[in-house]
Amino acid sequence: MDTQTLIYLFVGASFALYIGIAIWSRAGSTKEFYVAGGGVNPVVNGMATAADWMSAASFISMAGLIAFLGYDASVYLMGWTGGYVLLALLLAPYLRKFGQFTVPDFIGTRYYSKAARVVAVICLIFISFTYIAGQMRGVGIVFSRFLDIPIMWGVISGMGIVFIYAVLGGMKGITYTQVAQYCVLIFAYMVPAFFLSFLITGNPIPQLGLGSQVNDGSGMYVLEKLNLVLLDLGFGEYTNGSKSMIDVFCITLALMVGTAGLPHVIVRFFTVPKASDARKSAGWALVFIALLYTTAPAVGAFARLNFVDTVNEQSYTEAPEWFTNWESNDLIAFQDKNGDGVMQYRAGNAFEGAPEFSDERGPSGERLVTNAPVSDSENEIYVDRDIMVLANPEIGNLPGWVIALVAAGGLAAALSTAAGLLLVISSSVSHDLLKSTFRPDICEKGELLAARIAATAAIVVAGYLGIYPPGWVAQVVAFAFGLAAASLFPAIFMGIFSKSMNKEGAIAGMVAGLVFTFAYIAYFKLANPAANVAENWLFGISPEGIGVVGMALNFAIAIIVAKLTAAPPPQIARLVDSIRVPRGAGGAQNH
Amino acid sequence: MAQDNLPENGTSQDESAYWRANIRLLVSLMIIWFAVSFGAGILFREFLDQFMLGGYPLGFWFAQQGSIYVFIGLIVFYSWRIHKIEQRYHVDDDDERSAGISGSQEGED
């Protein structure tokens, strides 16, 4: 069978599996729709959390970022795993003990205020939509490259699949679909990694392979060789970053705290039976996540080595097939600046901005770009970082079924995260805005219907954002973390660990954190991108890491305002006492 | 404070003693969390990079591999240790699995 047929087969089979699970696990009550009935086994929940968590950015973009950033990409590796320590130790067991459906539920009840609940809903919707745009974009990239259909139709097919199982099954359908998606995505990630590690080092375990010698007889270690090769081409050393230490520090912290504050992750811990299960479940989630996250650095390094090996100083007419495939998808470009027909891969940009292709072909047959060349760099290659994982099996010359597997895995990663996000958006609308704020008299059936309508609307908006994306995948996702770190995390944390935090303090803190972080990011990323350089940054902190300052601002303002206003009523102290001890979780649910 | 608690559920003294023990444990684990990631992976990375772990410079290894393994260890250790502390102060949720599940299976098929 040829690769294209295999891809259709693998993707089709995985979709059929998800839809089958959705039909089997339809939600009948709001409790099933919001938290899968609250009876999910902690290991199963850990696996679902891992799939929910590992998005198109983790699966598709992360290894590519690592390949091109080297040490600097450590911020993603530590940031996106260290957050689970915060979750397991500081948030998850207490939120589970509290025992309701949504994050705004907790904030609204703990801060005895509808206003606090509405502020939390606004933060949540903001964070979730920023995040979901990246997922739909990932779906689009996979579809357009592997199934040869336009990005728009790719996004629409993805939306259709998510619609079926998120709207029908709610959290229950999503949980069991995510377990299947985890299996697909981790298998799809590990198989090419084993192959590549074995090809390059002779050791099939990627985590060990990255620390081993290259089996080309030179006796050099992988990282040693990579450093040498890159220095030769004018890049910095792979194991040495170019970001400043304070920026690396702040981005890592913002990603960790942001992870712990992401509503679609937190809500997964509402689905286990009791508080101690929430801790175990976070541990399992991190084990399942770490499998991919400790493999990604190896995949990134191998991909960079392979890329240099197969592309640099190669004449375009003999370029490998994957190179021209991705070129025809606009994600790779070759601008023959010295006219020798040979591809020189060096440090620096080949030309200004993203490639604008004209319809003409150059003398060697390459697609011509109209961008102005960058004259002080000899580099002639433009490559989109997002393609590294997807192109890896082709670059490494792996068999067709591995390529098909990676296509199915990329879709599983994007769809599972999109579904989790759609769920928190729809439950915050139907439960927090409708049931708890504006229409308290709504009946169970009405609330369930509202949840389904909200999920449908959210899918349509997400699809629109996917077809007309506001940026490339990982960058869009990075914003959600800054906003979550600056708004929701401090409010939840103080709600558990401080009895004196009151509604005035919490609301002022959330608003200050959100507004500051949003304004900073919007200024440098949207309003004035030309000014986005280290000299203009506050304390040298980039927009990706500014969530840390927003978080500090949130804490400071909340504490000052709480000191100046009335203490919370006595029943709040009793509520805090009760969520601090694990005993009694079963009775804490009100449905 | 919690007069309405049944005696076998732990007294309010038990609950505050449990909470103090929990905070002490959390503080020490968060110090390790900080030390392996921000310490070894970022602040002291260049110093540690002079040592090698196989083909990995040590600081680089902490940043891209080691810290993640320690994170898992921290959660596993906390789960185990806090459970012991909960039992000592009679605030554990060991016998609540049945209650949680029977409460949750009402709507299941």
XYZ file of C-alpha atoms in Angstrom:
700
model
C 0.000 0.000 0.000
C 1.287 3.482 -0.711
C 1.738 6.033 2.063
C -1.279 8.109 1.091
C -3.646 5.130 1.373
C -2.120 4.212 4.732
C -2.675 7.742 6.009
C -6.364 7.658 5.037
C -6.651 4.241 6.666
C -5.002 5.231 9.978
C -6.769 8.569 10.303
C -10.124 7.033 9.300
C -9.763 4.164 11.777
C -8.847 6.485 14.637
C -11.834 8.745 13.876
C -14.180 5.754 13.786
C -12.831 4.713 17.188
C -13.484 8.150 18.719
C -17.012 8.299 17.352
C -17.731 4.760 18.586
C -16.620 5.699 22.085
C -18.734 8.859 21.949
C -21.874 6.903 21.110
C -21.139 4.376 23.856
C -20.652 7.057 26.515
C -23.405 9.612 25.983
C -24.009 11.961 28.913
C -27.469 11.795 30.500
C -27.132 14.353 33.311
C -25.376 17.669 33.878
C -23.064 15.906 36.333
C -22.021 13.472 33.630
C -21.710 16.289 31.125
C -19.554 18.489 33.403
C -17.447 16.035 35.429
C -18.154 12.553 33.943
C -20.214 11.701 37.040
C -17.240 12.199 39.368
C -16.324 8.501 39.367
C -13.373 8.248 37.001
C -10.486 6.018 38.092
C -7.381 8.106 38.908
C -5.153 6.247 36.405
C -7.737 6.618 33.626
C -8.139 10.269 34.566
C -4.367 10.701 34.525
C -4.245 9.344 30.988
C -7.149 11.533 29.886
C -5.457 14.528 31.511
C -2.275 13.778 29.596
C -4.165 13.732 26.272
C -6.141 16.811 27.258
C -2.889 18.511 28.157
C -0.688 17.490 25.242
C -1.927 19.689 22.485
C -1.014 20.291 18.903
C 1.746 22.477 20.357
C 3.222 19.621 22.395
C 2.929 17.039 19.663
C 3.627 19.048 16.534
C 5.520 22.161 17.578
C 7.545 21.375 20.687
C 10.237 19.119 19.246
C 10.574 21.619 16.381
C 11.075 24.437 18.871
C 13.670 22.354 20.714
C 15.422 21.515 17.442
C 15.839 25.173 16.560
C 16.186 26.722 20.030
C 18.342 24.082 21.761
C 18.784 24.877 25.457
C 16.369 27.833 25.301
C 13.507 25.412 24.650
C 14.029 23.995 28.145
C 11.507 26.613 29.269
C 8.752 24.549 27.629
C 9.995 21.228 28.980
C 10.292 22.370 32.593
C 7.402 24.819 32.390
C 4.847 22.395 31.020
C 5.735 19.610 33.480
C 6.638 21.527 36.667
C 3.111 22.919 36.723
C 1.835 19.453 37.626
C 3.802 19.595 40.879
C 1.944 22.808 41.732
C -1.340 21.180 40.725
C -0.825 17.998 42.731
C 0.560 19.709 45.817
C -1.252 23.024 45.961
C -4.551 22.899 44.070
C -6.042 19.627 42.835
C -6.880 17.781 46.111
C -8.498 20.861 47.659
C -10.522 21.718 44.587
C -11.712 18.111 44.408
C -12.677 18.240 48.077
C -14.633 21.409 47.355
C -16.485 19.180 44.926
C -18.274 21.283 42.352
C -18.192 21.456 38.574
C -16.121 24.390 37.396
C -13.278 26.720 38.363
C -15.598 29.769 38.537
C -17.763 27.657 40.900
C -14.897 27.600 43.352
C -14.006 31.262 42.960
C -17.647 32.378 43.146
C -18.341 30.336 46.306
C -15.048 30.942 48.101
C -15.282 34.670 47.478
C -19.076 34.709 48.149
C -19.668 36.876 45.128
C -21.360 36.647 41.743
C -19.028 39.369 40.518
C -15.983 37.215 41.361
C -17.589 34.303 39.517
C -18.228 36.427 36.424
C -14.651 37.779 36.461
C -13.413 34.176 36.662
C -15.652 33.209 33.713
C -14.237 36.072 31.654
C -10.654 34.994 32.463
C -11.545 31.414 31.621
C -13.181 32.159 28.266
C -10.305 34.384 27.318
C -7.680 31.783 28.181
C -9.547 28.920 26.548
C -10.215 30.665 23.245
C -6.599 31.785 22.957
C -5.594 28.193 23.474
C -8.135 26.565 21.201
C -7.199 28.661 18.181
C -3.826 26.906 18.213
C -5.434 23.466 18.275
C -7.631 24.075 15.267
C -4.631 25.457 13.411
C -2.757 22.227 14.196
C -5.637 20.186 12.810
C -5.527 22.304 9.675
C -1.774 21.788 9.160
C -2.025 18.004 9.510
C -5.005 17.749 7.186
C -3.568 19.960 4.486
C -0.207 18.207 4.392
C -1.235 14.584 4.838
C -4.699 14.416 3.369
C -4.007 16.951 0.640
C -7.086 19.022 1.305
C -7.249 22.784 1.927
C -6.729 23.921 5.537
C -10.329 25.172 5.667
C -11.810 21.748 4.939
C -9.325 20.177 7.350
C -10.502 22.442 10.143
C -14.153 21.794 9.296
C -13.665 17.999 9.407
C -11.900 18.345 12.767
C -14.746 20.480 14.067
C -17.252 17.861 12.948
C -15.499 15.082 14.859
C -15.146 17.151 18.035
C -18.781 18.193 17.706
C -19.945 14.588 17.723
C -18.164 13.478 20.833
C -17.996 16.670 22.891
C -21.590 17.732 22.356
C -23.049 14.236 22.746
C -20.823 12.865 25.455
C -19.766 15.919 27.446
C -16.987 15.232 29.916
C -17.874 11.543 29.998
C -17.481 11.133 26.244
C -14.383 13.317 26.250
C -12.694 11.377 29.056
C -12.919 8.000 27.369
C -12.124 9.408 23.931
C -9.065 11.082 25.421
C -7.827 7.768 26.796
C -7.955 6.367 23.261
C -6.342 9.532 21.902
C -3.520 9.302 24.424
C -2.727 5.775 23.246
C -2.742 6.868 19.613
C -0.630 9.953 20.146
C 1.996 8.430 22.428
C 2.428 5.446 20.119
C 2.696 7.783 17.149
C 5.304 9.877 18.951
C 7.429 7.055 20.327
C 7.704 4.825 17.251
C 9.568 7.318 15.044
C 11.613 8.380 18.082
C 12.775 4.780 18.634
C 13.635 4.461 14.953
C 15.557 7.734 14.830
C 17.411 7.086 18.069
C 18.422 3.654 16.843
C 19.495 4.969 13.430
C 21.640 7.740 14.858
C 23.067 6.243 18.046
C 22.356 2.509 17.973
C 20.396 2.888 21.218
C 16.623 2.693 20.635
C 15.659 4.497 23.897
C 15.598 8.186 22.907
C 16.237 9.459 26.462
C 19.466 7.441 26.526
C 20.256 7.943 22.849
C 20.513 11.699 23.311
C 23.270 11.093 25.860
C 25.075 8.518 23.700
C 27.684 8.524 20.969
C 26.791 8.977 17.319
C 27.292 5.666 15.552
C 29.145 7.146 12.582
C 32.435 5.892 13.993
C 33.592 9.336 15.118
C 33.134 8.483 18.805
C 31.505 11.871 19.360
C 28.464 12.309 21.589
C 25.244 13.464 19.894
C 25.165 16.830 21.646
C 28.901 17.345 21.083
C 28.505 16.735 17.350
C 25.443 18.949 17.155
C 27.309 21.781 18.872
C 30.209 21.447 16.404
C 27.995 21.255 13.309
C 25.949 24.275 14.347
C 28.989 26.384 15.293
C 30.379 25.579 11.847
C 27.275 26.986 10.181
C 27.364 30.154 12.297
C 24.675 29.179 14.834
C 25.181 29.300 18.612
C 25.959 26.104 20.525
C 22.950 23.805 20.854
C 23.421 23.296 24.605
C 23.857 27.047 25.200
C 20.894 29.334 24.902
C 20.710 32.878 23.598
C 17.894 34.086 25.874
C 18.872 36.045 29.006
C 18.731 34.155 32.305
C 15.976 36.344 33.741
C 13.835 35.746 30.667
C 14.360 31.964 30.808
C 13.529 32.067 34.520
C 10.337 34.083 34.030
C 9.050 32.150 31.015
C 9.561 28.858 32.863
C 7.756 30.152 35.946
C 4.915 31.668 33.897
C 4.413 28.361 32.051
C 4.463 26.340 35.290
C 2.018 28.566 37.145
C -0.056 28.964 34.007
C -0.299 25.189 33.621
C -1.613 24.928 37.158
C -4.117 27.696 36.431
C -5.526 26.375 33.143
C -9.233 25.671 33.646
C -9.394 22.717 31.256
C -6.626 20.987 33.205
C -7.985 21.801 36.670
C -11.461 20.599 35.789
C -10.113 17.126 35.004
C -9.445 16.681 38.720
C -13.116 17.243 39.504
C -13.850 13.913 37.830
C -12.105 11.550 40.302
C -13.964 10.104 43.310
C -12.103 11.853 46.155
C -9.361 14.282 47.198
C -6.541 11.760 47.585
C -7.375 10.433 44.095
C -6.813 13.930 42.709
C -3.192 13.831 43.936
C -2.593 10.347 42.532
C -4.238 11.318 39.291
C -1.940 14.340 38.880
C 1.017 12.008 39.454
C -0.211 9.586 36.794
C -0.891 12.457 34.419
C 2.698 13.627 34.796
C 4.046 10.108 34.204
C 2.082 9.875 30.944
C 3.110 13.393 29.945
C 6.771 12.849 30.857
C 6.947 9.942 28.445
C 6.493 12.397 25.586
C 8.274 15.341 27.198
C 11.501 13.475 27.912
C 11.433 12.045 24.365
C 10.916 15.415 22.684
C 14.456 16.753 23.404
C 15.898 13.675 21.704
C 13.541 14.011 18.731
C 14.463 17.685 18.426
C 18.209 17.089 18.486
C 18.053 14.143 16.050
C 15.817 16.137 13.728
C 18.242 19.052 13.653
C 21.184 16.761 12.891
C 19.256 14.989 10.157
C 18.030 18.244 8.715
C 21.536 19.676 8.384
C 22.825 16.376 6.992
C 20.196 16.000 4.283
C 19.705 19.633 3.247
C 22.894 21.620 3.654
C 25.154 21.812 0.563
C 22.706 19.601 -1.344
C 21.795 20.744 -4.834
C 18.092 21.550 -5.142
C 17.551 19.190 -8.059
C 18.571 16.327 -5.764
C 16.572 17.624 -2.780
C 14.771 14.875 -0.856
C 11.085 14.346 -1.604
C 9.874 15.596 1.814
C 11.630 18.886 1.132
C 9.660 19.575 -2.024
C 6.454 18.242 -0.404
C 6.653 20.768 2.409
C 7.764 23.445 -0.050
C 4.530 22.974 -1.944
C 2.686 23.480 1.380
C 4.419 26.880 1.822
C 6.273 25.749 4.964
C 9.735 25.440 3.429
C 11.350 27.812 0.946
C 14.684 27.950 -0.863
C 15.947 31.267 -2.167
C 19.068 30.667 -4.246
C 20.841 33.881 -3.301
C 24.238 33.005 -4.810
C 22.704 31.305 -7.857
C 24.678 28.034 -7.555
C 21.615 25.786 -7.315
C 22.963 24.371 -4.054
C 21.117 24.865 -0.764
C 23.224 26.667 1.834
C 21.821 26.335 5.344
C 23.364 28.903 7.697
C 22.483 31.035 10.715
C 20.209 34.013 10.181
C 17.101 34.575 8.084
C 17.248 33.793 4.390
C 14.834 36.616 3.618
C 12.482 39.054 5.336
C 9.369 37.574 6.938
C 7.340 34.507 5.983
C 7.659 33.359 2.377
C 5.426 34.958 -0.276
C 5.492 32.582 -3.219
C 5.117 33.776 -6.779
C 3.762 31.309 -9.343
C 7.102 31.030 -11.089
C 9.887 28.500 -10.734
C 13.582 29.302 -10.442
C 16.405 27.879 -12.607
C 16.730 24.733 -10.442
C 12.949 24.277 -10.280
C 12.472 25.791 -6.810
C 9.390 27.867 -6.050
C 10.374 31.525 -6.238
C 9.650 33.849 -3.340
C 9.100 37.570 -3.705
C 10.529 38.418 -0.248
C 13.515 40.753 -0.077
C 16.651 38.682 0.623
C 18.612 39.329 3.821
C 22.014 40.305 2.479
C 24.157 39.822 5.591
C 23.303 36.128 5.908
C 24.353 33.368 3.537
C 21.379 31.292 4.628
C 19.113 30.282 1.726
C 16.643 28.053 3.567
C 13.407 29.055 5.259
C 11.873 26.310 7.383
C 8.765 26.504 9.549
C 9.574 24.967 12.948
C 6.155 23.371 13.168
C 6.971 20.792 10.517
C 9.843 19.001 12.273
C 7.842 16.271 14.020
C 5.581 15.738 11.048
C 8.482 15.644 8.604
C 10.746 13.575 10.851
C 9.681 10.129 9.613
C 10.220 11.296 6.035
C 13.546 12.953 6.828
C 14.675 9.755 8.543
C 13.371 7.656 5.619
C 11.035 5.651 7.855
C 8.363 3.331 6.406
C 4.996 4.662 5.201
C 2.959 3.326 8.100
C 5.043 5.402 10.540
C 4.179 8.540 8.580
C 0.505 7.559 8.659
C 0.740 6.957 12.402
C 2.220 10.410 12.986
C -0.639 12.002 11.032
C -3.198 10.208 13.219
C -1.223 11.122 16.358
C -1.063 14.820 15.502
C -4.820 14.869 14.984
C -5.404 12.981 18.257
C -3.320 15.547 20.150
C -5.114 18.528 18.645
C -8.627 17.067 18.900
C -8.293 15.868 22.503
C -7.161 19.278 23.709
C -9.768 21.118 21.642
C -12.533 18.949 23.136
C -11.360 19.593 26.709
C -11.300 23.331 26.056
C -14.728 23.333 24.429
C -16.096 21.591 27.474
C -14.849 24.187 29.966
C -16.109 26.985 27.745
C -19.562 25.451 27.419
C -19.856 24.565 31.107
C -18.795 28.027 32.162
C -21.540 29.469 29.974
C -24.339 27.059 30.892
C -23.392 26.452 34.526
C -21.679 29.616 35.726
C -23.382 32.287 33.687
C -26.820 30.756 33.196
C -27.520 28.428 36.131
C -25.565 30.239 38.843
C -25.861 33.870 37.816
C -28.635 34.872 35.441
C -31.200 32.040 35.346
C -31.016 30.123 38.663
C -34.471 28.603 38.029
C -33.347 26.717 34.903
C -34.102 22.970 35.057
C -31.565 20.138 34.634
C -32.709 19.391 31.054
C -32.578 23.070 30.130
C -29.066 23.430 31.551
C -27.892 20.355 29.654
C -29.376 21.729 26.432
C -27.736 25.111 27.089
C -24.397 23.354 27.648
C -24.742 21.587 24.280
C -25.707 24.768 22.462
C -22.779 26.623 24.059
C -20.405 23.817 23.024
C -21.685 24.049 19.443
C -21.220 27.818 19.354
C -17.724 27.481 20.812
C -16.798 24.942 18.108
C -17.873 27.343 15.384
C -15.830 30.206 16.869
C -12.827 27.917 17.369
C -13.083 26.747 13.752
C -13.142 30.321 12.521
C -10.006 31.057 14.562
C -8.402 27.948 13.081
C -9.099 28.949 9.490
C -8.007 32.553 10.044
C -5.320 32.010 12.689
C -3.870 34.856 14.735
C -0.320 33.407 14.689
C 1.639 30.174 14.617
C 0.672 27.317 16.908
C 3.043 27.430 19.868
C 3.077 31.197 20.086
C -0.685 31.449 20.384
C -0.695 28.826 23.099
C 2.014 30.606 25.092
C -0.335 33.530 25.699
C -2.929 31.443 27.461
C -0.347 30.548 30.105
C 0.564 34.137 30.927
C -3.089 35.013 31.326
C -3.847 31.943 33.472
C -0.806 32.588 35.680
C -1.755 36.219 36.197
C -5.476 35.783 36.832
C -6.819 32.407 37.997
C -3.884 30.766 39.806
C -3.407 33.438 42.515
C -7.159 33.602 43.225
C -7.438 29.830 43.648
C -4.214 29.533 45.638
C -5.142 32.272 48.123
C -8.649 30.866 48.353
C -7.182 27.662 49.788
C -4.156 28.844 51.739
C -5.427 32.144 53.185
C -8.577 32.487 55.278
C -8.392 36.254 55.319
C -8.520 36.806 51.541
C -11.854 38.472 50.770
C -13.877 39.128 47.620
C -12.650 42.703 47.133
C -9.023 41.560 47.209
C -9.543 38.580 44.921
C -11.501 40.524 42.307
C -9.072 43.466 42.300
C -6.137 41.051 42.004
C -7.625 39.056 39.106
C -8.590 42.173 37.162
C -5.188 43.798 37.710
C -3.276 40.651 36.701
C -5.384 40.033 33.601
C -5.411 43.633 32.384
C -1.679 44.161 32.926
C -0.644 40.891 31.252
C -3.058 41.302 28.384
C -1.988 44.897 27.742
C 1.713 44.005 27.786
C 1.290 41.070 25.404
C -1.101 42.940 23.115
C 1.258 45.908 22.905
C 4.335 43.883 21.912
C 2.626 41.216 19.821
C -0.212 43.068 18.115
C -0.023 46.858 18.440
C 3.706 47.418 17.989
C 5.530 44.196 17.002
C 8.543 46.196 15.803
C 9.249 47.238 19.408
C 9.315 43.608 20.601
C 13.044 43.508 21.446
C 14.824 42.980 24.761
C 15.756 46.672 25.216
C 12.097 47.698 25.401
C 10.944 44.911 27.732
C 10.075 45.523 31.377
C 13.036 44.158 33.426
C 14.134 42.334 30.247
C 11.130 39.994 30.415
C 9.581 38.991 27.086
C 5.799 38.857 26.542
C 5.973 35.053 27.012
C 7.273 35.460 30.564
C 5.370 38.566 31.633
C 2.674 36.459 33.317
C 5.069 36.234 36.274
C 4.946 39.990 36.791
C 1.162 39.898 36.309
C 0.957 37.177 38.956
C 3.081 39.154 41.424
C 0.877 42.181 40.766
C -2.229 40.061 41.367
C -0.905 38.798 44.718
C 0.257 42.254 45.851
C -2.944 44.096 44.954
C -5.151 41.332 46.383
C -3.310 41.392 49.726
C -3.338 45.201 50.005
C -7.024 45.510 49.069
C -7.976 42.681 51.443
C -6.210 44.486 54.314
C -8.182 47.674 53.635
C -11.639 46.096 53.296
C -13.941 43.981 55.482
C -12.840 40.453 56.434
C -14.735 37.562 54.794
C -17.830 36.280 56.680
C -17.339 33.445 59.224
C -18.848 30.708 57.027
C -15.928 31.211 54.613
C -13.433 30.201 57.317
C -15.502 27.035 57.839
C -15.544 26.368 54.080
C -11.759 26.729 53.916
C -11.362 24.421 56.940
C -13.496 21.806 55.233
C -11.651 21.853 51.877
C -8.300 21.554 53.672
C -9.024 18.084 55.063
C -9.580 15.197 52.627
C -12.209 13.435 54.772
C -15.782 13.950 53.611
C -15.384 14.490 49.839
C -18.348 12.292 48.925
C -20.734 14.442 50.936
C -19.474 17.722 49.564
C -21.202 17.352 46.211
C -24.521 19.081 45.920
C -25.918 17.109 42.987
C -14.695 25.744 65.041
C -15.731 22.294 63.871
C -17.889 21.195 66.831
C -20.289 19.436 64.492
C -17.620 16.891 63.505
C -18.120 13.342 64.681
C -15.287 12.198 66.965
C -13.960 9.579 64.521
C -13.622 12.263 61.876
C -10.769 13.898 63.746
C -11.113 16.837 66.136
C -10.422 20.430 65.216
C -7.040 20.119 67.016
C -6.286 17.182 64.749
C -7.270 19.236 61.739
C -5.007 22.164 62.610
C -2.123 19.880 63.510
C -2.641 18.099 60.184
C -2.624 21.390 58.314
C 0.615 22.527 59.996
C 2.287 19.215 59.151
C 1.014 19.505 55.583
C 2.423 23.030 55.191
C 5.831 21.903 56.527
C 5.902 19.042 54.035
C 4.779 21.311 51.183
C 7.482 23.878 51.928
C 10.276 21.299 51.860
C 8.989 19.709 48.633
C 8.590 23.104 46.943
C 12.221 23.869 47.817
C 13.299 20.720 45.953
C 10.959 21.631 43.081
C 12.651 25.018 42.827
C 16.167 23.647 43.254
C 16.068 21.096 40.410
C 14.343 23.297 37.836
C 15.196 26.927 38.503
C 18.377 26.087 40.431
C 20.103 23.298 38.514
C 18.345 23.887 35.167
C 18.662 27.687 34.976
C 20.590 29.622 37.666
C 23.511 27.179 38.115
C 23.257 25.603 34.682
C 26.516 27.004 33.339
C 28.431 25.855 36.421
C 26.937 22.356 36.219
C 27.600 22.100 32.471
C 31.297 21.493 33.203
C 30.317 18.035 34.507
C 29.100 15.384 32.082
C 26.413 12.738 32.520
C 27.204 10.402 29.638
C 26.980 12.717 26.647
C 24.830 15.265 28.502
C 26.298 18.399 30.077
C 24.820 18.123 33.608
C 22.975 21.475 33.703
C 21.477 20.819 30.260
C 20.409 17.359 31.458
C 18.605 18.848 34.467
C 16.855 21.374 32.226
C 15.666 18.879 29.588
C 15.452 15.540 31.438
C 16.353 15.438 35.137
C 13.943 18.034 36.468
C 11.006 16.156 34.904
C 12.008 12.883 36.600
C 12.326 14.684 39.944
C 8.877 16.269 39.460
C 7.323 12.806 39.166
C 9.228 11.685 42.265
C 7.940 14.702 44.206
C 4.289 13.951 43.463
C 4.687 10.252 44.262
C 6.481 11.034 47.530
C 3.899 13.660 48.520
C 0.985 11.309 47.824
C 2.559 8.627 49.994
C 3.761 10.876 52.811
C 0.652 13.042 53.149
C -1.462 9.923 53.292
C 0.522 8.735 56.337
C 0.059 12.164 57.949
C -3.676 12.133 57.214
C -4.019 8.751 58.877
C -2.088 9.947 61.931
C -4.522 12.840 62.391
C -7.621 10.849 61.337
C -8.485 13.107 58.401
C -7.865 10.619 55.540
C -10.519 9.733 52.976
C -9.716 5.992 52.835
C -13.232 4.713 53.507
C -14.897 7.132 51.112
C -14.309 5.386 47.836
C -17.597 3.487 48.110
C -19.496 6.686 48.920
C -17.895 8.524 46.004
C -18.655 5.795 43.516
C -22.203 5.016 44.611
C -22.899 8.744 44.456
C -21.497 8.934 40.974
C -23.066 5.912 39.373
C -26.649 7.066 39.720
C -26.838 8.224 36.152
C -24.652 5.584 34.546
C -25.934 2.795 32.401
